[in-house]
mmCIF file of C-alpha atoms in Angstrom:
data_model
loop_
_atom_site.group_PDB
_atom_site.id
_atom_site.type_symbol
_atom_site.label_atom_id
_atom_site.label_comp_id
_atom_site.label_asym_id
_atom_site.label_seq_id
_atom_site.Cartn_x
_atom_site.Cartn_y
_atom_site.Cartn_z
ATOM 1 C CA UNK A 6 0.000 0.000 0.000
ATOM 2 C CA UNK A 7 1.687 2.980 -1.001
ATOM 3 C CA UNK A 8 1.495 6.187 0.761
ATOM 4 C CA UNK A 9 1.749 10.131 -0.692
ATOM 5 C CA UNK A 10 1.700 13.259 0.928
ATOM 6 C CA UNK A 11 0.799 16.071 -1.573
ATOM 7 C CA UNK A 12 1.919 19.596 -1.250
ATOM 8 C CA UNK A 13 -0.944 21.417 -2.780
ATOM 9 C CA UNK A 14 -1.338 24.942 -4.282
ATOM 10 C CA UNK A 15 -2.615 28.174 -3.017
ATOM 11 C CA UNK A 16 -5.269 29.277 -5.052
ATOM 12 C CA UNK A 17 -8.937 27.811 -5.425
ATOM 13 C CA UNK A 18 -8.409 26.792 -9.090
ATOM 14 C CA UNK A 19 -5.555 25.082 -8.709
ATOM 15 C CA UNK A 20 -6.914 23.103 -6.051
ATOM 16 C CA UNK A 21 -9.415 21.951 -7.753
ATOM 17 C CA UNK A 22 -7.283 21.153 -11.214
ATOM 18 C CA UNK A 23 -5.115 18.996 -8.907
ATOM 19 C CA UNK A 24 -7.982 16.600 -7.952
ATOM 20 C CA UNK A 25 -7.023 15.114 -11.253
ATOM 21 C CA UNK A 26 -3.857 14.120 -9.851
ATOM 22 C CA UNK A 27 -5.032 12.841 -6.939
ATOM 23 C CA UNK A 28 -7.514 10.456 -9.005
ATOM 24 C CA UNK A 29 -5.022 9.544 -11.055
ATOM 25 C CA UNK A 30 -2.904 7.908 -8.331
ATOM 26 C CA UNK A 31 -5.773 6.203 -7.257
ATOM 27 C CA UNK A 32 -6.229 4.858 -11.014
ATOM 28 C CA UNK A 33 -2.744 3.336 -10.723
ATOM 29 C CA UNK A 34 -2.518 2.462 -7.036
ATOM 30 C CA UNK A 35 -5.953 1.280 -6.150
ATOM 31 C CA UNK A 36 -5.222 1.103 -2.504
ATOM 32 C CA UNK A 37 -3.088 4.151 -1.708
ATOM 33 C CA UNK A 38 -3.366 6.625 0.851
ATOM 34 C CA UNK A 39 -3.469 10.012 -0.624
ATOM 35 C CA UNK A 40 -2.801 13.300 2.466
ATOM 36 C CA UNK A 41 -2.573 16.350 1.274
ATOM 37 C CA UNK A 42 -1.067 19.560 2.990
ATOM 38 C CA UNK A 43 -3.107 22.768 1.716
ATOM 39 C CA UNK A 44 -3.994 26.490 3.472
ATOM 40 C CA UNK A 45 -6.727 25.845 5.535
ATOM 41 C CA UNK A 46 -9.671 27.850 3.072
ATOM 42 C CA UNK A 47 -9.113 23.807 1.110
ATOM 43 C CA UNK A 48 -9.752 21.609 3.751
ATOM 44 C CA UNK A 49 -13.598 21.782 3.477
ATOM 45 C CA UNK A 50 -12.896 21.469 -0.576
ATOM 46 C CA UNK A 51 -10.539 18.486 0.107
ATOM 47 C CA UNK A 52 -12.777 16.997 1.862
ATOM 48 C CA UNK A 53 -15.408 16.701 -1.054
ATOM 49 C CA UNK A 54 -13.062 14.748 -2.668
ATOM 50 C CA UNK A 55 -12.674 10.868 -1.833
ATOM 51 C CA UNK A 56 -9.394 9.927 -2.951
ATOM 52 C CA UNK A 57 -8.108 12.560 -0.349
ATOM 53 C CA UNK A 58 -7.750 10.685 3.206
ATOM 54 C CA UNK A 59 -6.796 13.844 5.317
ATOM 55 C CA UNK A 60 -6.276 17.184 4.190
ATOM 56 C CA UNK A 61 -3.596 19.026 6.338
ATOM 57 C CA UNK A 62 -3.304 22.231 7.338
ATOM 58 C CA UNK A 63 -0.058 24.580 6.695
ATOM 59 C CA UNK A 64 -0.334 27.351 9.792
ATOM 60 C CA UNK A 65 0.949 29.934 7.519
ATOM 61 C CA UNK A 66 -0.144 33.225 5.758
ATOM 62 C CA UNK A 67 0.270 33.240 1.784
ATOM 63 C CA UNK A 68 3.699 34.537 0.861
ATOM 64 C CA UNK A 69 4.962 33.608 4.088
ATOM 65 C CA UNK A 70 8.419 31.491 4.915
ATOM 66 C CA UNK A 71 7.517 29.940 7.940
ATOM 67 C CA UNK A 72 10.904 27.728 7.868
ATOM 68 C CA UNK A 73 10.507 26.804 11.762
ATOM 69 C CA UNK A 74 6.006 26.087 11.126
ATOM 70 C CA UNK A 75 7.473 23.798 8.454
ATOM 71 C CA UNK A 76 10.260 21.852 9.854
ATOM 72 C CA UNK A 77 7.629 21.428 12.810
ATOM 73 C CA UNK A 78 5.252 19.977 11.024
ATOM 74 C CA UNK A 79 7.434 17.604 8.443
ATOM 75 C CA UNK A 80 8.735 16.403 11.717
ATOM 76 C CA UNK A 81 5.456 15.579 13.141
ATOM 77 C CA UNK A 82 4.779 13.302 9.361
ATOM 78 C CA UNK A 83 7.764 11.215 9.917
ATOM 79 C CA UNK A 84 5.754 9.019 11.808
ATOM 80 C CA UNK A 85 3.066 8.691 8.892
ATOM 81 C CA UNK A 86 5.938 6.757 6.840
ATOM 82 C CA UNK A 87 4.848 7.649 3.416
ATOM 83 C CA UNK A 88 6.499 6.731 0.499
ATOM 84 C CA UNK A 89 6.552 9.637 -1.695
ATOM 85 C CA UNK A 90 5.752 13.307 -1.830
ATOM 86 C CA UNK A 91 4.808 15.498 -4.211
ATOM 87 C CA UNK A 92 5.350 18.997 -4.521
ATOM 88 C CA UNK A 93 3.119 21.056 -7.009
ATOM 89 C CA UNK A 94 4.203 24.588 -6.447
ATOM 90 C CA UNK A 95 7.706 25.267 -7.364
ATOM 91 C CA UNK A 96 8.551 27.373 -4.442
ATOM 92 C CA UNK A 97 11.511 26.444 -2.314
ATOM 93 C CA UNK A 98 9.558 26.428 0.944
ATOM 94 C CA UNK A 99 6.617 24.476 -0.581
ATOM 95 C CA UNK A 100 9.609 21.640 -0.633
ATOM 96 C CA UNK A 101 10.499 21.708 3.095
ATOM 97 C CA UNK A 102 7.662 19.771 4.648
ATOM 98 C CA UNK A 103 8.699 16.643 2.826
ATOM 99 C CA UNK A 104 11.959 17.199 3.548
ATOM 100 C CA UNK A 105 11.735 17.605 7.156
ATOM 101 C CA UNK A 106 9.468 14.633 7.120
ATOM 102 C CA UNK A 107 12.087 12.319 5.939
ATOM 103 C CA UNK A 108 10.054 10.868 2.906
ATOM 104 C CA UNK A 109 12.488 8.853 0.953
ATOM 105 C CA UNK A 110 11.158 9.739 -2.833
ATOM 106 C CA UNK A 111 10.234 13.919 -3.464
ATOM 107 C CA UNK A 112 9.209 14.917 -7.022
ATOM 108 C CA UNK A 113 8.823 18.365 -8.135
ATOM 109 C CA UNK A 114 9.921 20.741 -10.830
ATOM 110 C CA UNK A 115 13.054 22.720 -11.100
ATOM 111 C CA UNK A 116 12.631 25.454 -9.249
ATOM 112 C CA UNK A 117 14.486 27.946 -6.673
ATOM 113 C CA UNK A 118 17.493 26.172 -6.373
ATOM 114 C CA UNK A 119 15.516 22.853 -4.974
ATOM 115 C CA UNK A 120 18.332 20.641 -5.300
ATOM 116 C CA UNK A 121 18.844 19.262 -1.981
ATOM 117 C CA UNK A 122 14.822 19.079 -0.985
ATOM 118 C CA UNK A 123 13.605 17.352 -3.907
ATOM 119 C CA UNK A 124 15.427 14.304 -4.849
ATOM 120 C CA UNK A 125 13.542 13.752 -8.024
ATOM 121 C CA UNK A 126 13.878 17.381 -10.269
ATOM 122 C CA UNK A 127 11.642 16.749 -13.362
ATOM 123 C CA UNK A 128 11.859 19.594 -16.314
ATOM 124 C CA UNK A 129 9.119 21.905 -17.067
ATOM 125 C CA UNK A 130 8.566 20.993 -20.705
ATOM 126 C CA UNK A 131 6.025 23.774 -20.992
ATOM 127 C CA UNK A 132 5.744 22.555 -24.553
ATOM 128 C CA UNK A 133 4.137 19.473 -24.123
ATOM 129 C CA UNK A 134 2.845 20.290 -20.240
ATOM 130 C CA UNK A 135 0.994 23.430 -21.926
ATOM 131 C CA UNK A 136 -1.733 23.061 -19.588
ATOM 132 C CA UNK A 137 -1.564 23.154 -15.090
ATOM 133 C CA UNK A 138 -3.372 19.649 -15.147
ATOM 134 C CA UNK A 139 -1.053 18.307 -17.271
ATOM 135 C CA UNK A 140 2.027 19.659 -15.160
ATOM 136 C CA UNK A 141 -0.134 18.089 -11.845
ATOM 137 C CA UNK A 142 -1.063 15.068 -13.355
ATOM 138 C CA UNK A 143 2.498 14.410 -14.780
ATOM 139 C CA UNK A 144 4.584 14.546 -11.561
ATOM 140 C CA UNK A 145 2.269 11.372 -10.386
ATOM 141 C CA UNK A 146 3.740 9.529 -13.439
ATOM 142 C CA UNK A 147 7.102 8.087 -14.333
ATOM 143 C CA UNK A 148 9.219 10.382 -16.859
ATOM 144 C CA UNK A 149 8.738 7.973 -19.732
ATOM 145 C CA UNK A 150 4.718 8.883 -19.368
ATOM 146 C CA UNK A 151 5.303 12.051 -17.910
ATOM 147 C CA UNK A 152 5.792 14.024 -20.970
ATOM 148 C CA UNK A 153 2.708 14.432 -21.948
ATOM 149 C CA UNK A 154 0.473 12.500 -19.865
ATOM 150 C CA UNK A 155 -2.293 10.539 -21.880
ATOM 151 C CA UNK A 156 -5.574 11.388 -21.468
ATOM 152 C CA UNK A 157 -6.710 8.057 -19.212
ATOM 153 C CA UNK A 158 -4.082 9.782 -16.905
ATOM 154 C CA UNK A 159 -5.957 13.023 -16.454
ATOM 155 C CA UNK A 160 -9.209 12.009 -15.184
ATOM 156 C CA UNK A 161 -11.118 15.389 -14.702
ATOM 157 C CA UNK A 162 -11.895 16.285 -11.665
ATOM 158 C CA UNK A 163 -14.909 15.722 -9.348
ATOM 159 C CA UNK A 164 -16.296 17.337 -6.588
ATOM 160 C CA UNK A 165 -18.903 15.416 -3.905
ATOM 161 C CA UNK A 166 -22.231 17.335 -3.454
ATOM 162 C CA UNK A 167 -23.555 17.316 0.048
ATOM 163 C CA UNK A 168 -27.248 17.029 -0.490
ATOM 164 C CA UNK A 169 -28.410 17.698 2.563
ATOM 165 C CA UNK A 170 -26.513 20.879 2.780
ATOM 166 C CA UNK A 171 -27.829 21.599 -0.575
ATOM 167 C CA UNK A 172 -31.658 21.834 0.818
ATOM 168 C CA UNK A 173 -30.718 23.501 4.096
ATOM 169 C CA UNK A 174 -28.403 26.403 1.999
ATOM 170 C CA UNK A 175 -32.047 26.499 0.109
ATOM 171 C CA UNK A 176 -34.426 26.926 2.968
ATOM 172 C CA UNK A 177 -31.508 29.247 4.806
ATOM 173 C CA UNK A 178 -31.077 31.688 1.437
ATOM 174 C CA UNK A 179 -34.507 31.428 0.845
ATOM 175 C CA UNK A 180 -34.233 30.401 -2.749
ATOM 176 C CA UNK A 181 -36.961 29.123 -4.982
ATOM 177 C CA UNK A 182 -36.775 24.949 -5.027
ATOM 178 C CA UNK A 183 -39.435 24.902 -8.423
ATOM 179 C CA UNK A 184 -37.433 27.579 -10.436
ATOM 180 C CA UNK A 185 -34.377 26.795 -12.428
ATOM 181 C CA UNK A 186 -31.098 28.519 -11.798
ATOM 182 C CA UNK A 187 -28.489 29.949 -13.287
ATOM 183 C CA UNK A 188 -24.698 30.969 -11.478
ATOM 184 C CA UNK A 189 -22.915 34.154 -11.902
ATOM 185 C CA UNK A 190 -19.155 34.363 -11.107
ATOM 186 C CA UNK A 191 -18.189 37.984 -11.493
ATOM 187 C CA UNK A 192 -14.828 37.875 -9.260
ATOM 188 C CA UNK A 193 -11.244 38.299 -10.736
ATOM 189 C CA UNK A 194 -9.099 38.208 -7.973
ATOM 190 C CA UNK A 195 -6.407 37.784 -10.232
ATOM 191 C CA UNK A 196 -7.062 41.636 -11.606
ATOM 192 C CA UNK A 197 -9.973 43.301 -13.710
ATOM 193 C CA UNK A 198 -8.390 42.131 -17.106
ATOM 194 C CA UNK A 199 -9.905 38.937 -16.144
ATOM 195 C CA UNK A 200 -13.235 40.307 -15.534
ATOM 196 C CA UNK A 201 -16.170 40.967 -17.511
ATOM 197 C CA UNK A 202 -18.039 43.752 -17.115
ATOM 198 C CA UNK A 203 -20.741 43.804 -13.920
ATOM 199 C CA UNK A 204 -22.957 46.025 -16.665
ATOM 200 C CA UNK A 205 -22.593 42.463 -19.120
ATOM 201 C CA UNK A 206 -23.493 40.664 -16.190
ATOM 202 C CA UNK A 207 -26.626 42.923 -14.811
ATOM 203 C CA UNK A 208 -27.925 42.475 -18.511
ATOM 204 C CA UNK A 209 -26.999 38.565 -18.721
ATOM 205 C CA UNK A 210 -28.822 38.327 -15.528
ATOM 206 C CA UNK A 211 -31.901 40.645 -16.571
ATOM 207 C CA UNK A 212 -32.707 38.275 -19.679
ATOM 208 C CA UNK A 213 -32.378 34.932 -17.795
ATOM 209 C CA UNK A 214 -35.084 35.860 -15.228
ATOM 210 C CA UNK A 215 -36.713 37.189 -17.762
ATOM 211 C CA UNK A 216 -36.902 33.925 -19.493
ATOM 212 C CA UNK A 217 -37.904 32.243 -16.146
ATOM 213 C CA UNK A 218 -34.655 31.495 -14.157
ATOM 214 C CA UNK A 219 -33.429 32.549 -11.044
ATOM 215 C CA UNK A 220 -30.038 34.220 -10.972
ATOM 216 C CA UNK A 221 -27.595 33.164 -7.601
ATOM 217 C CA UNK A 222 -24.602 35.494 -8.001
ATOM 218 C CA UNK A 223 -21.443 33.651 -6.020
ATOM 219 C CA UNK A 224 -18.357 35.054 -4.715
ATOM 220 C CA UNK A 225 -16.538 35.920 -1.568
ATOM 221 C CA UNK A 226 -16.982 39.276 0.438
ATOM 222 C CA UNK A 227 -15.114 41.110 -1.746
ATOM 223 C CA UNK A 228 -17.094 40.875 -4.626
ATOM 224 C CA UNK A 229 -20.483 41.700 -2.173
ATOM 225 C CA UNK A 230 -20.926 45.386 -4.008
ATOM 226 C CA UNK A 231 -20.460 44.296 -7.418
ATOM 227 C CA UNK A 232 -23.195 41.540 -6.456
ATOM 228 C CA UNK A 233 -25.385 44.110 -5.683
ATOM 229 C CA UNK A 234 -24.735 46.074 -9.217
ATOM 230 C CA UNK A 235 -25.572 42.832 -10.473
ATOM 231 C CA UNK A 236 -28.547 42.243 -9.453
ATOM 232 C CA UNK A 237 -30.112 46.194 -8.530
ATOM 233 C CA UNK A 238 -33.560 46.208 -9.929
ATOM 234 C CA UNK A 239 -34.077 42.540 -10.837
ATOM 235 C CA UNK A 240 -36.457 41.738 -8.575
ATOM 236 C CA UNK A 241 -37.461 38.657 -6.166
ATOM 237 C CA UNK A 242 -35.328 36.082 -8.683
ATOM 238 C CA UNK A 243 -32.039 37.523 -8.165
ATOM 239 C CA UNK A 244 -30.178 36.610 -5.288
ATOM 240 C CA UNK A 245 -26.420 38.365 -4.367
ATOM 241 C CA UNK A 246 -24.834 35.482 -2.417
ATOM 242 C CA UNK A 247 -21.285 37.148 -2.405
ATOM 243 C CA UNK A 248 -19.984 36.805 1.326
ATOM 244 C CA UNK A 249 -23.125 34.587 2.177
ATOM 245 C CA UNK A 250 -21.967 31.504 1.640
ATOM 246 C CA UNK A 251 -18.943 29.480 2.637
ATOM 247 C CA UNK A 252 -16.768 28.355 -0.016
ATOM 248 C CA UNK A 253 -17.767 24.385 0.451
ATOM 249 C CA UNK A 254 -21.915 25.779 0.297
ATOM 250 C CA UNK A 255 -20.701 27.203 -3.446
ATOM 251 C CA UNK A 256 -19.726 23.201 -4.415
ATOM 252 C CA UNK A 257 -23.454 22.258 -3.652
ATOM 253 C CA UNK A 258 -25.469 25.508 -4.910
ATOM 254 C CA UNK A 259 -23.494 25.311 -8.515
ATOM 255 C CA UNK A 260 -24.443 21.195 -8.746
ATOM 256 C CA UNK A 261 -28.019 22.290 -8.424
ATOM 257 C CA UNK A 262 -27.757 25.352 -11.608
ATOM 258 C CA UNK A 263 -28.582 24.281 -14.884
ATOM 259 C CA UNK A 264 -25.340 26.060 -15.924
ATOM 260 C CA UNK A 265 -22.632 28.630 -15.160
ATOM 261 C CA UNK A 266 -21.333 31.980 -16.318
ATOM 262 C CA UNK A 267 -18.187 32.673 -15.083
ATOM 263 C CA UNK A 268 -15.016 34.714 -15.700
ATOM 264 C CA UNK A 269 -11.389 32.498 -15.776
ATOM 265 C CA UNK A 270 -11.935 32.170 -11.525
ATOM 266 C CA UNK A 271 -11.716 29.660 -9.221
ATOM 267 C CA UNK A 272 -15.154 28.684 -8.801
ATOM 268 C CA UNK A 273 -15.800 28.293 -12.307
ATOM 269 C CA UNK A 274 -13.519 25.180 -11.766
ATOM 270 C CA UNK A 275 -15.555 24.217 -9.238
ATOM 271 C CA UNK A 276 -18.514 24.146 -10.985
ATOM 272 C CA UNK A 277 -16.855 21.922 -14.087
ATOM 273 C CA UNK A 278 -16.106 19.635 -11.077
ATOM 274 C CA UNK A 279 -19.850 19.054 -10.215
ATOM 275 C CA UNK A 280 -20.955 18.805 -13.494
ATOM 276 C CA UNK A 281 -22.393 21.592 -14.037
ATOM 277 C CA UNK A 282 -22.286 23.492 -17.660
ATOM 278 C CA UNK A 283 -20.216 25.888 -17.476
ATOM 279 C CA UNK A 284 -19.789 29.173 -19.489
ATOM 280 C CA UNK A 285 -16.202 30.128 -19.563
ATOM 281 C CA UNK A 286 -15.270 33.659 -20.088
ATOM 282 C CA UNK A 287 -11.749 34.203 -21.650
ATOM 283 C CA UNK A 288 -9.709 37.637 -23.140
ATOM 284 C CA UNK A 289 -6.584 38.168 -21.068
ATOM 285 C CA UNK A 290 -5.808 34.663 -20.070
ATOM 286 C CA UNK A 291 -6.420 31.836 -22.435
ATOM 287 C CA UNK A 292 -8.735 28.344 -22.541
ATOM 288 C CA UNK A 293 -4.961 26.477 -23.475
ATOM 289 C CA UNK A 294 -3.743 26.927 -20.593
ATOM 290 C CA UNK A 295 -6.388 26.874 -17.578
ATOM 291 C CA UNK A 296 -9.899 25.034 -19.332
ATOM 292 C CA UNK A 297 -12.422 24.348 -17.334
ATOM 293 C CA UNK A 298 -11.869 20.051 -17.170
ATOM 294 C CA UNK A 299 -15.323 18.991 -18.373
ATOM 295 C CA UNK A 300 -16.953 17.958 -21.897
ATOM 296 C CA UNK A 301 -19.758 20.359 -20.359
ATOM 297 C CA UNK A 302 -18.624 23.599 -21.458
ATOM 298 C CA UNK A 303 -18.634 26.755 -23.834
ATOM 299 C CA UNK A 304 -15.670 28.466 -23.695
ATOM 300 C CA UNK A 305 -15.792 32.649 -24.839
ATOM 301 C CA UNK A 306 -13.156 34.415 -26.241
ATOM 302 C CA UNK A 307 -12.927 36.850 -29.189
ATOM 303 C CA UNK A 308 -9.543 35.896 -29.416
ATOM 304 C CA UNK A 309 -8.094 39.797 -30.503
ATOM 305 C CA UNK A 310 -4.461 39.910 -31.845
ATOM 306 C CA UNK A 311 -3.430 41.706 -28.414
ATOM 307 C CA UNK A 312 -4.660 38.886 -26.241
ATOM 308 C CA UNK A 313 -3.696 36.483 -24.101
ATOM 309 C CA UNK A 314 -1.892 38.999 -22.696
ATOM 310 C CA UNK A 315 -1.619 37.680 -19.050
ATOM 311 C CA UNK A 316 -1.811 41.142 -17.716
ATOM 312 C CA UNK A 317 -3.442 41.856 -14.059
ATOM 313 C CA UNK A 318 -4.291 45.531 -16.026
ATOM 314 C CA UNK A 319 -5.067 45.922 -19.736
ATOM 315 C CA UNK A 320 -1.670 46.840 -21.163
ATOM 316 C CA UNK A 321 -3.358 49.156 -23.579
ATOM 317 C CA UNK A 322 -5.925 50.755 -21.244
ATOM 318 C CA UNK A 323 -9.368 49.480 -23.215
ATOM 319 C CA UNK A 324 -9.826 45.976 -22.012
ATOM 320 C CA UNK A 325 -11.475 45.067 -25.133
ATOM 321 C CA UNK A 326 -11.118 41.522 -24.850
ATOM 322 C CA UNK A 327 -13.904 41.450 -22.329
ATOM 323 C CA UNK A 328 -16.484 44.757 -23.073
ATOM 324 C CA UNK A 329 -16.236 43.837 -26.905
ATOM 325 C CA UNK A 330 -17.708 39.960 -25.251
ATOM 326 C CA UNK A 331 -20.901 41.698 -25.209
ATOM 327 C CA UNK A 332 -24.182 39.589 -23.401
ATOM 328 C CA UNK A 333 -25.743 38.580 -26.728
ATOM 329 C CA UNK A 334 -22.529 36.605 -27.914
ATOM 330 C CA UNK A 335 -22.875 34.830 -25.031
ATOM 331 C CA UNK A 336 -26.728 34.326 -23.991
ATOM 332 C CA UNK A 337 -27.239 33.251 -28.106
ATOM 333 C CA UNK A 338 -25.591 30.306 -27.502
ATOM 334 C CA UNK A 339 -27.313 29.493 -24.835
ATOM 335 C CA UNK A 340 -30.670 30.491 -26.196
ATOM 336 C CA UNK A 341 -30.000 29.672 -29.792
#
């Protein structure tokens, strides 16, 4: 029975895109144990997901070294034996739990000078691993498959839906159980050249309720005022659930919509991993690189000769990659 501790990333997304490596250990080692060390916002979202024994918490802030918190808590895994690590980020501290846990076999990337953490250094071919599931998914292989991995080796990730939490987040939000629903996912933490317009998403929102759906708009606190923009004037249909939900209650109220609209964001990842349809919105960053994993999906992108440009802010100042994406392009394929 072989045993892996997984260092995980730091951001939502990536979380979630690395489920597909977890389930693709599992595919190959039926009977292994799977732990994976994450900040504590993914233990509720690694718990959804049952090739994931225990999810384990890193006490430390984002950006943060931490050297002593880690070497602490590698020591504290030596006793757990396991037989490999893996290390998805390619920081130099993301490397020193395994390290300090003694864990004979530690795969990563090249990265920061690694060489005495990670005994295993694999090249980032960013050729063939042109996509962040396929750089997750390889490090669980062996070089020879690792470059690219096949497509049986990148199962797409799925996400456990907590029915009972499902009706209670209905009674609590008081949402209507007879109407159908569509999911709005207007944050861009990332930066606004990620972000469609709240005035494209008030108008999206307008014609679905309109044409007899009821409009949840998800997101964390931040995004609670541009909720509100979102929905201002729509009526008893149109619910701003930015800041009113935890992050584990989104994983259940997106497998209940009929489908998602959602800019390149961590919770439209989430919603691909409950099968939901999702609606991917694309200008700055690109559908090549960071696709929502499901055969359920419409991905948007007027693909303009100054974009991807991977820019936090539009380069050129006009952002025309997402207000040139105008409603109609979007809602026509959904209402042909």
């Amino acid at each position: 029975m072989a045993k892996f501790l997984i260092v995980g990333p730091s951001w939502v997304g990536d979380m979630v895109m690395a489920n597909s490596l977890f389930r693709q250990i599992r595919q190959n080692h039926p009977d292994a144990i799977i732990d994976v060390i994450g900040p504590a916002w993914s233990a509720p979202i690694l718990a959804r997901m049952p090739d994931v024994r225990n999810a384990i918490t890193l006490p430390t802030g984002h950006g943060e070294w931490g050297i002593s918190t880690r070497k602490k808590l590698g020591h504290s895994l030596r006793s757990e034996k396991y037989d490999q690590a893996i290390v998805l980020p390619r920081s130099w501290k993301s490397a020193l739990v395994p390290f300090f846990a003694n864990i004979p076999k530690r795969v990563g990337f090249h990265g920061e000078q690694r060489y005495f953490l990670l005994n295993e250094r694999r090249k980032l071919d960013k050729t063939s691993l042109d996509q962040t599931v396929k750089r997750f998914t390889s490090l669980g292989l062996e070089k020879l498959e690792a470059y690219p991995p096949t497509s049986e080796n990148m199962p797409n990730p799925k996400l456990e839906v907590d029915k009972v939490n499902q009706g209670k987040l209905f009674d609590s939000l008081r949402l209507h159980p007879n109407r159908p629903a569509t999911c709005l996912m207007a944050g861009a933490e990332f930066g606004p050249s990620k972000q469609w317009p709240i005035s494209h998403f008030h108008d999206t929102a307008k014609h679905f309720i309109e044409e007899g759906y009821q409009v949840w708009v998800l997101g964390g606190p931040k995004d609670k005022e541009e909720g509100n923009a979102i929905i201002e004037g729509l009526g008893e249909f149109a619910f701003n659930l930015c800041g009113e939900t935890k992050l584990v209650d989104a994983i259940d109220l997106l497998a209940k919509a009929e489908f998602a609209i959602s800019n390149d964001s961590g919770l439209m990842h989430v919603a691909a991993a409950v099968g939901t349809y999702v609606h991917g919105i694309y200008g700055s960053t690109s559908e090549r690189y960071t696709p929502p994993l499901t055969i359920k999906k419409t991905i948007h992108n007027l693909h303009l000769e100054c974009s991807p440009c991977f820019k936090r802010q539009c380069p050129l100042g006009h952002t025309d990659c997402q207000n040139k994406l105008t409603p109609d392009l979007i809602i026509k394929t959904i209402n042909p």
